[in-house]
Amino acid sequence: MIIKQLSVFLENKTGRLTELTGILADNDINISAFSIADTADYGILRMIVGRPELAAEVLKNNGFTVKITDVVGMIIPHSPGGLHKALQIISSNNVAIDYMYAFASGECKATVVIRAESLKKIIDVLQEHKMELLREGDVYQV
Amino acid sequence: MIWNRHFECMEREELQKLQGNRLKEMVKRVYDSVPFYRNKLQEEGIEPDDIMSIDDLNKLPFTTKQDLRDNYPFGMFAVPQPDIVRFHASSGTTGKSTVVGYTHNDVQMWSEVVARSLTMAGVTKADIIQVAYGYGLFTGGLGLHYGAEKVGASVIPISGGNTKKQLQLMEDFGSTVIACTPSYAAYIGESLVEEKIDRSKIKLKAGIFGAEPWTQEMRTQIEQVLGIKAYDIYGLTEIIGPGVSMECHFQHGMHIFEDHFIPEIVNPETGEVLPYGELGELVFTPVTKEAMPLIRYRTRDLTRLHAEKCECGRTLVRMEKCVGRTDDMLIIRGVNVFPSQVESVLLEMSETKPHYLIVVDRDNNLDRMEIQVEIEEAFFSDEVKELEGLRQRLKANIASTLGISAVIRLVEPGTIERSMGKAKRVIDKRHLH
Ligand SMILES: [Zn+2]
């Protein structure tokens, strides 16, 4: 149920993100989802990619600071109220979330990537409420 | 253990009398035999007879590195060339190196002060000492070598480099002491771990490290990985080489062998002599050197002196580890700042030393200091709050160590330019406009 996210430190410099996407493209690594948390000077790029270990290695070899972080992918219906319902479950069970971001997958579903203090707890809560979770096997081809 | 109790534990009054006599004799000698000094003293209106005691030292003019360069190669020598038995040279970062000559007696005196230094670290004739300083024009190798032989220790003159061989001999011969630069000691330590050498096969107990600046953090690191006590030795080629001062096992600073090298601390800008305990530029007058005696040589090293008697029984003054070089000193908003202080803050917060760059600029007549720190894996968290927390901690530690605030900028690894393996640490943009 746990999936691997690639986190990369990026200085706010023109062309740096393009350089990174170029390296991944050259190595035939697909990016399924990404988000950037930014401050005035730098950003943290978070990505779900195909072959995360390989991606981490090639980026490190190209001088990027990279970390692999465990996250959970929650699948919700791509319809009004879908996200609200899911968040209610999480908050009413007092699970602290560090950050999250979402992407649409296909016509009628969306995936929310969640990093929480306790991944085990959030997985338990979501499963208890019959929420659909992304599996490692299918995630990297989302 | 004390090698030469007579000189190392002499009453200070008696020592000052001795220094005064030696200074008097030395000034007379350079006046007669070194045209550079004769001209300089005449220009200042000083006659050798004006120097009566140690209290007259501050009447004398300073000697600078530039003076040595201007008189390259033998212009500062006080003896004819046939009396020289050895040359050493210090590599200059700009242009010509500085040449130093030694007479037979100078080599004897140098061996004596190194023998005193080694004895402070507990070295006796029973020890096997691996001298892993470079042998050659650099003073480290031969300086330690002669001192160790004088003590009667068994010397392995292996010189620097070839780390595999260093480790092999360390194990096979059972070296008990190693002398080298602190960065090489750290490297040997890393190699020891990498080669998976059983620590119980290594008999090292002490290390004598000098010739480059190092921090307390580095000392701890070396002591742990090599399982030794690490001692700091200080010296500079212009004065004699290693053995100008050395730490005793109480490690309250390095005892200066004042019967040979008279220390002063001066204000680097005005040249005014400062009292014990104040930070300033270290100045040495090596009164017993025959080949190249110098009057008030400006070392450009910044430190403090302490004169209280040490627990070890020595009465010799102690100098603190140098906090920086006058050339490195930045004055930011009126506060003296040294890159080494920034480095020590960074080292406290991480196992490996991160690359950093200090950028000083002036904005609306106000100095602004920015410290760029390369973010390494050990530092990196994928949460903004963690990274911002790190930045705040760095900011707070910098402010408390330096006494002024700085802007901390986290940058990607490899961003800070490295030139010739030695990183540039400071960009001062204030002088550009
Ligand atoms: Zn002492």
PDB file of C-alpha atoms and ligand atoms in Angstrom, chain B residues 248 255 310 312 314, ligand 1:
ATOM      1  CA  CYS B 248      50.579  19.818  26.676  1.00  0.00           C
ATOM      2  CA  HIS B 255      52.882  26.561  24.982  1.00  0.00           C
ATOM      3  CA  CYS B 310      49.574  25.849  33.350  1.00  0.00           C
ATOM      4  CA  CYS B 312      51.428  20.934  33.732  1.00  0.00           C
ATOM      5  CA  ARG B 314      55.214  25.016  32.535  1.00  0.00           C
TER       6      ARG B 314
HETATM    7 ZN    ZN C   1      50.627  22.956  29.999  1.00  0.00          ZN
END
